[in-house]
Amino acid sequence: MESKVGRNWYKELAVYQIWPRSFCDGNGDGIGDLEGVLSKLDYIKSLNVDAIWFSPLYCSPNADYGYDISDYRNISPDYGDIKIFKKVLDEAHKRGLKVIMDLVLNHTSDEHDWFKKSMESKESPYHDYYFWRKGKGKNPPNNWKSCFEGGAWEYNEKLDEYYLHVFAKKQPDLNMDNPKVRQEVKGIMKYWLDMGVDGFREDVITYISKREGLPNGFPLPVGCGMEHYTNGPHLHEYLSEFKHDVLDNYDCFTVGEAPRMTPEKALKFIEEGPNQDLNLMFHFQHMEADSFMTDWIHMPFSLKKLKKAFTAWQKKLYGRAWNSLYIENHDHPRIIDRFGSLKYRVASGKMLAVMYICQSGTPFIYQGQEIGMTNIKINDLNKYKDVITFNNYKIFKKLGVSDKKFLEITNRATRENARTPMQWSDKPGAGFTTGEPWFYINPNYKQINVEAAEKDPDSLLNFYRRLLKIRKENPIIIYGNYDEHYKNSTSLYVYERNYEGKRLLVVCSFTEKPVNFKAPQGFYLGEGKLLLSNYKDVGITNNGFVTKPYETRVYLFE
Ligand code: NOJ
């Protein structure tokens, strides 16, 4: 099928995600900051990316490291101030890099002024900014569970009411049904867009509309109530209000985070045309290739599951909407530990990069992914810092899991694996800080760091640079259609792309074992141009080859 959707700048971008606390510390206090970012803009540009997405930089008490905002119009003093932010924005723009802010609209911090005022009295004009409700007898207003911490309601004695928090207690949910709240949201969007930012990543945006009456949820131990606030009744209405009243007046783009999203449902929000609310959506389906619903419920990695998820999104959106592509961010353990191999860290890192970046969509690359950073193995539970880790400790304890076992699970599953400081060099502090780092630095920084990768032409870092350059030079990688081959293979992921008479064949091996690869019908490898591979020896025998560990090859047929 030919695509009916047009070309657009945001489709051609590759985006680099910065989780500011761990990116680069410019003032030696052990915490990443905007001075640090400023010093690395040339590095970011050198990756051949075109945009930066900042995880929240706003003022926050850090109950959820920035995803609990106490002031939407200011920069956290940990990271700097508005002046340095403007400088970063300006310098990024000078280098041709767009800047996208994270916007958390489902909830604020309980230290936000709105929330403080909302609990002053029931008559406060801010009371209805949040979901304050009477309990049912001695029980909370309904049976919903928080995604982060026990029940979803917290009692306030003075008001004799409970407030709703779908995430941590310190993250009260905003009542988006209140037009004043929506007005505030639009004001915040305008504020940053007027300053010059190029768009937003909208945090759990599909949770912002709750079902009227907040009815009880299906009694599940985890996620109870979700059916009443995921893709809620007024979601489309509110998103389109933001779009028409604000976003449409700027040349900007949006990507919405959407847990439990399917391509069919996503089309309601991102299908191009008059009803489109968002440009892109982050879904989670491919991230469940080795887990069930959450990274904490581990399953053996299934390549078939991975391929099925990617293929569904590629095929169902093609010609109608645009995909976002990612394999890492600040919410998941490192990808090489999951879908790749520590033994073949560089080879498998390259293969994984090709696997997702050669698909149709806007790729996102998370800090450290480009040098193949890996999970940490902390041997002391007290060193962990994340609210989810703490909460899961309580849940696993109740299930009778020992501390030793829990540590093992945490080492594999916690998102803190992706939050260790960026490894810039083999110097003390990994080149991240000259001070005491706020969090554990992975001891492998001595081997795995940017400085070392810069010196090695075959490093993962230099491979990312080549891959992103090749993507820019070949519109087939951005705009071509997608078809999968050998769907049932449990070791190979093979797909083709087609665009304006050209064809691209992408071969990815997910195993260290040799696999006999035969080109699919109609492809003659000898006639193709090898655009990229992760091994030097790229011989062809009988229109195929026997794969080396985690081998990848990309052929172009013109
Ligand atoms: C999704 C964000 O990516 C995550 O880091 C955060 O904890 C939750 N939303 C709550 O804001």
XYZ file of C-alpha atoms and ligand atoms in Angstrom:
569
model
C 0.000 0.000 0.000
C 1.298 3.487 -0.839
C 1.323 5.891 2.083
C -1.352 8.559 1.926
C 0.311 10.625 4.619
C 2.775 13.301 3.681
C 6.362 14.020 4.581
C 6.890 16.167 7.624
C 9.903 17.425 9.571
C 9.014 15.597 12.751
C 8.932 12.305 10.851
C 12.511 12.759 9.737
C 13.925 13.541 13.157
C 15.931 11.251 15.345
C 15.520 12.281 18.983
C 18.011 11.943 21.832
C 16.476 11.609 25.290
C 18.182 13.220 28.259
C 17.349 12.187 31.806
C 18.973 15.304 33.254
C 19.920 14.087 36.702
C 22.331 11.540 35.253
C 23.529 13.142 32.040
C 26.359 15.529 32.875
C 27.201 17.507 35.987
C 28.556 20.966 35.219
C 29.002 22.319 38.753
C 30.453 19.370 40.630
C 27.528 18.816 43.012
C 27.064 15.231 41.822
C 23.811 15.942 39.968
C 23.511 16.380 36.217
C 22.514 19.881 35.138
C 22.006 22.252 32.221
C 25.607 23.536 32.315
C 26.548 19.920 31.759
C 24.088 19.617 28.875
C 25.481 22.797 27.321
C 28.949 21.297 27.338
C 27.663 18.219 25.499
C 25.575 19.791 22.749
C 28.289 19.234 20.161
C 28.481 15.603 21.213
C 24.717 15.237 20.841
C 24.801 16.863 17.426
C 27.641 14.553 16.402
C 25.351 11.559 16.872
C 23.372 12.710 13.823
C 20.236 13.220 15.878
C 18.077 16.263 15.269
C 16.283 16.838 18.565
C 16.566 16.522 22.319
C 13.758 15.379 24.601
C 14.344 16.499 28.154
C 12.802 14.387 30.879
C 11.331 16.924 33.361
C 13.607 19.832 34.212
C 11.003 21.672 36.302
C 11.000 22.318 40.047
C 10.198 19.111 41.827
C 10.652 17.541 45.259
C 11.778 14.438 43.318
C 9.434 11.862 44.798
C 9.455 10.548 41.223
C 12.531 12.369 39.952
C 10.842 15.255 38.196
C 7.587 13.536 37.287
C 6.146 15.263 40.357
C 6.185 18.909 39.354
C 5.856 21.705 41.899
C 6.301 24.588 39.432
C 5.667 24.137 35.710
C 7.193 27.462 34.736
C 10.570 27.174 36.396
C 13.657 25.031 36.160
C 14.686 22.986 39.168
C 17.613 24.620 40.998
C 19.306 21.199 40.755
C 19.528 21.779 37.005
C 19.925 25.559 36.770
C 17.432 28.302 36.023
C 15.417 29.754 33.157
C 18.386 31.792 31.981
C 20.606 28.769 31.407
C 17.661 26.860 29.956
C 17.198 29.625 27.374
C 20.880 29.443 26.581
C 20.690 25.677 26.054
C 17.619 26.159 23.868
C 19.335 28.802 21.829
C 22.565 26.851 21.442
C 20.640 23.713 20.529
C 18.710 25.628 17.883
C 21.944 27.095 16.514
C 23.116 23.537 15.960
C 19.870 22.576 14.248
C 18.628 20.587 17.245
C 14.960 20.856 18.218
C 14.048 20.746 21.898
C 11.096 18.858 23.332
C 9.940 19.243 26.911
C 8.339 16.545 29.014
C 4.921 17.640 30.189
C 3.285 15.861 33.096
C -0.405 16.694 33.002
C -2.027 13.779 34.771
C -0.729 14.849 38.183
C 1.334 17.467 39.988
C 3.461 17.252 43.087
C 1.625 17.558 46.401
C 4.015 20.467 46.939
C 2.550 22.385 43.996
C 0.777 25.583 45.099
C -2.459 24.403 43.508
C -2.488 21.326 45.677
C -1.522 23.179 48.837
C -4.375 25.616 48.200
C -6.740 22.807 47.287
C -6.436 21.410 50.785
C -6.884 24.678 52.591
C -10.641 24.250 52.538
C -13.459 22.733 50.529
C -14.388 26.253 49.415
C -10.951 26.977 47.978
C -11.162 27.670 44.228
C -8.366 25.126 43.909
C -10.234 22.351 45.706
C -11.737 21.137 42.459
C -8.343 21.122 40.694
C -7.917 17.629 42.150
C -10.143 14.658 42.961
C -11.150 15.226 46.571
C -13.899 12.838 47.679
C -15.660 11.682 50.844
C -14.850 8.153 51.958
C -17.362 5.328 52.032
C -17.745 4.793 55.765
C -14.245 4.005 56.944
C -13.119 3.099 53.427
C -11.715 5.186 50.608
C -14.119 6.415 47.898
C -13.410 3.426 45.641
C -11.177 0.365 45.369
C -8.625 1.748 42.883
C -4.990 0.851 43.405
C -2.092 3.174 42.720
C 0.428 2.127 40.065
C 3.162 3.010 42.564
C 2.020 2.811 46.177
C -0.808 0.727 47.637
C -4.301 2.236 47.420
C -4.988 5.168 45.107
C -6.483 7.407 47.845
C -4.872 9.373 50.639
C -6.894 10.624 53.587
C -6.749 14.217 54.830
C -8.008 14.621 58.357
C -8.702 18.343 58.260
C -10.996 18.044 55.243
C -12.199 14.569 56.156
C -11.735 13.746 52.478
C -9.448 11.633 50.375
C -7.503 12.711 47.290
C -6.816 10.497 44.298
C -3.278 9.552 43.276
C -2.962 7.031 40.523
C 0.821 7.200 41.022
C 2.681 7.981 44.290
C 1.035 9.719 47.234
C 3.081 12.761 46.388
C 1.548 12.845 42.886
C -2.112 13.887 43.269
C -4.158 13.536 40.053
C -5.369 16.715 38.385
C -9.061 16.966 37.658
C -8.974 17.653 33.923
C -12.773 17.863 33.856
C -12.398 21.255 35.493
C -12.130 23.839 32.667
C -9.849 25.960 34.863
C -7.316 23.123 34.983
C -7.394 22.832 31.208
C -6.884 26.574 30.996
C -3.794 26.229 33.212
C -2.484 23.442 30.987
C -2.888 25.567 27.895
C -1.135 28.458 29.628
C 1.814 26.214 30.459
C 2.021 24.898 26.911
C 1.956 28.435 25.532
C 4.594 29.583 28.000
C 7.151 27.037 26.784
C 6.220 27.263 23.121
C 6.534 31.039 23.245
C 9.978 30.565 24.726
C 10.840 28.555 21.624
C 10.558 24.881 22.513
C 9.529 22.637 19.641
C 7.061 20.290 21.258
C 6.154 18.048 24.137
C 6.390 14.478 25.272
C 3.173 14.128 27.260
C 3.478 11.852 30.257
C 0.785 9.125 30.696
C -1.458 11.375 28.666
C -4.052 8.649 28.156
C -4.860 8.733 31.905
C -6.087 12.333 32.111
C -9.826 11.657 31.781
C -11.458 9.637 34.559
C -14.860 7.995 34.220
C -17.665 10.027 35.820
C -18.548 8.869 39.295
C -15.149 7.115 39.682
C -16.736 3.646 39.871
C -15.045 0.673 41.490
C -12.561 -1.168 39.294
C -12.384 -4.857 38.504
C -10.745 -6.186 41.693
C -7.233 -6.961 40.481
C -4.256 -6.911 42.885
C -2.343 -4.675 40.466
C -3.840 -1.953 38.285
C -7.293 -2.055 39.831
C -9.385 0.806 38.391
C -7.308 1.331 35.269
C -10.218 0.562 32.983
C -11.855 3.739 34.335
C -9.033 6.116 33.554
C -7.132 4.655 30.590
C -8.362 6.276 27.328
C -11.163 7.786 29.428
C -14.418 9.270 28.135
C -13.177 12.819 27.483
C -9.599 12.111 26.448
C -10.131 12.877 22.778
C -12.069 16.034 23.629
C -9.387 17.407 25.973
C -6.504 16.570 23.666
C -8.206 18.220 20.756
C -8.907 21.298 22.871
C -5.148 21.576 23.637
C -4.398 21.079 19.979
C -6.848 23.573 18.544
C -6.426 26.252 21.192
C -2.634 26.081 21.461
C -0.563 23.542 19.559
C -2.002 24.332 16.129
C -0.687 27.864 16.455
C 2.911 26.657 16.563
C 5.127 24.544 14.331
C 5.587 21.958 17.043
C 5.043 18.256 17.596
C 3.745 16.033 20.365
C 4.330 12.481 21.463
C 1.994 11.029 24.060
C 2.912 8.227 26.420
C 0.221 5.571 26.338
C 0.381 2.479 28.536
C -1.643 -0.538 27.342
C -2.096 1.007 23.909
C -2.819 -0.999 20.756
C -2.415 0.277 17.185
C -6.178 0.136 16.639
C -6.884 2.335 19.644
C -3.937 4.607 18.878
C -5.377 5.492 15.484
C -8.224 7.297 17.219
C -5.702 9.807 18.512
C -2.907 9.880 15.947
C -4.537 9.129 12.597
C -3.630 12.003 10.306
C -6.578 14.179 9.393
C -8.990 16.567 11.063
C -9.421 14.450 14.200
C -5.749 13.959 14.990
C -4.818 14.908 18.563
C -1.155 13.937 18.842
C 1.587 13.360 16.292
C 3.047 10.235 17.855
C 2.425 7.798 20.639
C 4.764 5.803 22.839
C 3.275 2.356 23.318
C 4.748 -0.483 25.357
C 3.853 -3.603 23.396
C 7.323 -4.493 22.096
C 8.772 -3.921 25.576
C 6.744 -6.892 26.760
C 8.768 -9.379 24.703
C 10.376 -10.568 27.939
C 7.778 -9.603 30.524
C 4.108 -9.518 31.348
C 2.576 -6.040 31.829
C 5.578 -4.801 33.825
C 9.326 -5.421 33.681
C 8.983 -6.900 37.181
C 7.090 -9.926 35.902
C 9.774 -11.579 33.863
C 9.203 -14.040 31.011
C 11.775 -15.644 28.759
C 12.551 -13.361 25.825
C 10.366 -14.205 22.842
C 11.528 -12.926 19.478
C 8.176 -13.850 18.018
C 6.406 -11.613 20.521
C 8.789 -8.775 19.720
C 8.283 -9.138 15.975
C 4.540 -9.413 16.323
C 4.330 -6.143 18.240
C 6.601 -4.212 15.884
C 4.913 -5.629 12.797
C 1.428 -4.798 14.040
C 2.359 -1.151 14.620
C 4.279 -0.898 11.347
C 1.487 -2.353 9.270
C -1.537 -0.854 10.947
C -0.189 2.684 11.059
C 1.375 2.684 7.622
C -0.173 5.334 5.415
C -2.437 6.540 8.217
C -0.327 7.621 11.169
C 3.269 7.847 12.271
C 5.202 5.475 14.547
C 7.515 6.369 17.392
C 10.408 3.936 17.701
C 12.336 3.227 20.880
C 13.974 0.374 22.749
C 15.250 2.262 25.796
C 14.184 5.108 28.028
C 14.352 6.071 31.699
C 11.599 3.590 32.649
C 13.192 0.312 31.592
C 16.373 -1.649 32.209
C 19.062 -1.458 29.534
C 18.206 -3.218 26.290
C 21.406 -5.214 25.761
C 20.720 -7.007 29.054
C 17.231 -7.820 27.831
C 17.026 -8.517 24.108
C 20.738 -8.622 23.333
C 23.749 -10.320 24.903
C 26.316 -9.108 27.397
C 28.813 -11.512 25.871
C 28.302 -9.889 22.458
C 27.576 -6.449 23.846
C 28.748 -4.409 20.882
C 27.540 -6.760 18.143
C 24.118 -7.203 19.721
C 23.869 -3.478 20.483
C 24.443 -2.756 16.789
C 21.918 -5.342 15.711
C 19.274 -3.920 18.062
C 19.945 -0.419 16.750
C 19.397 -1.553 13.160
C 16.363 -3.623 14.110
C 14.333 -0.642 15.297
C 15.873 2.362 13.545
C 15.404 0.838 10.080
C 11.654 0.690 10.642
C 9.239 3.434 9.647
C 8.867 6.091 12.335
C 10.689 8.664 14.426
C 13.446 6.956 16.433
C 14.311 7.914 19.999
C 17.715 7.099 21.492
C 18.166 7.193 25.254
C 21.349 8.569 26.842
C 23.963 5.842 27.160
C 22.199 3.525 24.737
C 24.580 4.738 22.028
C 27.605 3.435 23.936
C 25.922 0.224 25.043
C 25.571 0.968 28.746
C 24.350 -2.035 30.712
C 22.433 -2.815 33.902
C 24.013 -2.422 37.310
C 24.320 -5.114 39.933
C 23.881 -3.351 43.257
C 24.279 -5.752 46.156
C 22.577 -3.614 48.756
C 18.846 -2.896 48.637
C 19.379 0.351 50.576
C 21.270 1.849 47.675
C 18.194 1.873 45.443
C 16.271 5.135 45.230
C 13.137 4.698 43.173
C 9.565 4.749 44.448
C 8.664 1.715 42.299
C 11.512 -0.328 43.766
C 10.347 0.574 47.306
C 6.756 -0.266 46.513
C 7.602 -3.566 44.886
C 9.669 -4.481 47.917
C 6.498 -4.271 50.023
C 4.490 -6.276 47.487
C 7.117 -8.993 47.043
C 7.615 -9.205 50.830
C 3.900 -9.840 51.260
C 4.221 -12.637 48.717
C 6.945 -14.195 50.851
C 9.896 -13.335 48.590
C 13.202 -13.193 50.498
C 15.449 -10.105 50.457
C 18.058 -12.062 48.545
C 15.593 -13.070 45.848
C 14.126 -9.568 45.723
C 17.591 -8.107 45.183
C 18.083 -10.501 42.299
C 14.749 -9.466 40.767
C 15.487 -5.779 41.321
C 18.899 -6.040 39.702
C 17.217 -7.287 36.563
C 13.937 -5.380 36.570
C 14.363 -1.938 38.086
C 14.269 1.119 35.840
C 17.113 2.431 37.972
C 19.320 0.382 35.676
C 18.799 3.121 33.097
C 19.363 5.935 35.565
C 22.993 5.461 36.499
C 25.205 8.381 35.505
C 26.293 8.644 31.907
C 29.736 7.170 31.367
C 31.818 9.820 29.630
C 35.316 8.604 30.442
C 37.347 6.235 32.605
C 38.268 9.046 35.023
C 36.943 9.006 38.582
C 33.251 9.929 38.488
C 33.138 8.491 34.947
C 33.579 12.025 33.603
C 30.000 12.620 34.762
C 30.960 14.536 37.894
C 33.978 15.777 39.776
C 31.959 15.500 43.000
C 30.128 12.745 44.815
C 27.656 11.263 42.292
C 24.003 11.315 43.402
C 23.637 7.656 42.362
C 25.704 4.573 41.833
C 28.019 4.642 38.811
C 28.273 1.365 36.958
C 31.818 0.124 37.663
C 32.133 -0.925 34.031
C 32.642 2.776 33.160
C 36.355 1.982 32.975
C 35.711 0.001 29.795
C 32.373 1.353 28.598
C 32.566 5.106 28.115
C 32.248 7.758 25.423
C 35.942 8.600 25.328
C 36.908 5.005 24.591
C 34.124 4.621 22.041
C 35.231 7.787 20.231
C 38.640 6.261 19.614
C 37.325 3.032 18.159
C 35.972 3.270 14.591
C 34.032 0.043 15.156
C 32.398 1.136 18.403
C 28.669 1.074 18.930
C 28.786 4.866 19.185
C 30.276 5.246 15.719
C 27.834 2.675 14.387
C 24.881 4.739 15.690
C 26.345 7.765 13.933
C 26.601 5.859 10.640
C 23.158 4.331 10.997
C 21.498 7.690 11.680
C 23.351 9.269 8.761
C 22.281 6.454 6.456
C 18.680 6.900 7.623
C 18.816 10.562 6.652
C 20.340 9.807 3.265
C 17.802 7.133 2.390
C 14.166 8.223 2.539
C 13.187 4.569 2.072
C 14.195 4.003 5.714
C 11.927 6.793 6.854
C 8.998 6.539 4.467
C 9.082 3.070 2.919
C 6.377 0.504 3.621
C 7.152 -2.576 5.679
C 6.776 -6.311 5.210
C 8.039 -9.053 7.412
C 9.675 -12.338 6.310
C 10.165 -15.612 8.164
C 7.613 -14.627 10.815
C 7.972 -17.985 12.542
C 11.722 -17.840 12.957
C 12.746 -17.761 16.604
C 16.230 -16.464 15.784
C 15.945 -14.115 12.819
C 14.030 -10.880 12.357
C 13.906 -10.129 8.634
C 11.927 -7.358 7.007
C 11.834 -5.401 3.808
C 10.946 -1.807 3.067
C 9.763 -0.435 -0.285
C 9.752 3.139 -1.523
C 9.692 4.774 -4.924
C 10.891 1.661 -6.735
C 13.680 0.889 -4.238
C 13.802 -1.979 -1.794
C 15.614 -2.451 1.486
C 16.248 -5.777 3.173
C 17.035 -5.848 6.897
C 18.383 -9.015 8.487
C 18.845 -9.293 12.264
C 19.983 -12.355 14.157
C 18.943 -12.599 17.797
C 21.258 -15.473 18.644
C 24.920 -16.275 18.982
C 24.307 -19.548 17.152
C 24.903 -19.800 13.412
C 21.647 -19.648 11.459
C 21.275 -20.426 7.786
C 19.811 -17.316 6.220
C 18.422 -17.490 2.685
C 17.300 -14.294 1.003
C 13.519 -14.159 0.625
C 12.080 -14.710 -2.827
C 12.789 -11.906 -5.258
C 15.934 -10.677 -3.489
C 19.364 -11.350 -4.983
C 21.885 -10.313 -2.393
C 24.630 -10.045 -5.001
C 22.666 -7.267 -6.681
C 22.153 -5.306 -3.494
C 24.336 -2.647 -1.974
C 25.340 -3.463 1.575
C 24.496 -0.282 3.469
C 25.447 -1.481 6.923
C 26.644 -4.545 8.788
C 28.199 -5.325 12.147
C 30.904 -7.723 10.895
C 33.650 -7.176 8.364
C 33.313 -10.533 6.684
C 30.115 -10.219 4.690
C 30.364 -13.048 2.200
C 27.334 -14.454 0.394
C 26.845 -18.126 -0.453
C 23.863 -19.415 -2.426
C 22.035 -16.117 -2.060
C 22.313 -16.254 1.700
C 24.814 -16.564 4.534
C 25.356 -18.301 7.839
C 24.915 -15.710 10.539
C 27.580 -14.775 13.048
C 26.525 -13.987 16.635
C 23.887 -11.222 16.575
C 24.758 -10.400 13.001
C 22.875 -7.703 11.135
C 22.997 -6.632 7.508
C 21.075 -3.991 5.622
C 20.931 -4.262 1.808
C 19.593 -1.640 -0.564
C 18.258 -2.627 -4.003
C 17.930 0.234 -6.480
C 5.719 7.840 33.077
C 7.111 8.357 33.262
O 7.885 8.035 32.139
C 7.622 7.746 34.537
O 8.996 7.952 34.717
C 6.821 8.298 35.679
O 7.210 7.671 36.869
C 5.313 8.060 35.468
N 4.904 8.340 34.140
C 4.516 8.931 36.388
O 4.622 10.273 35.995
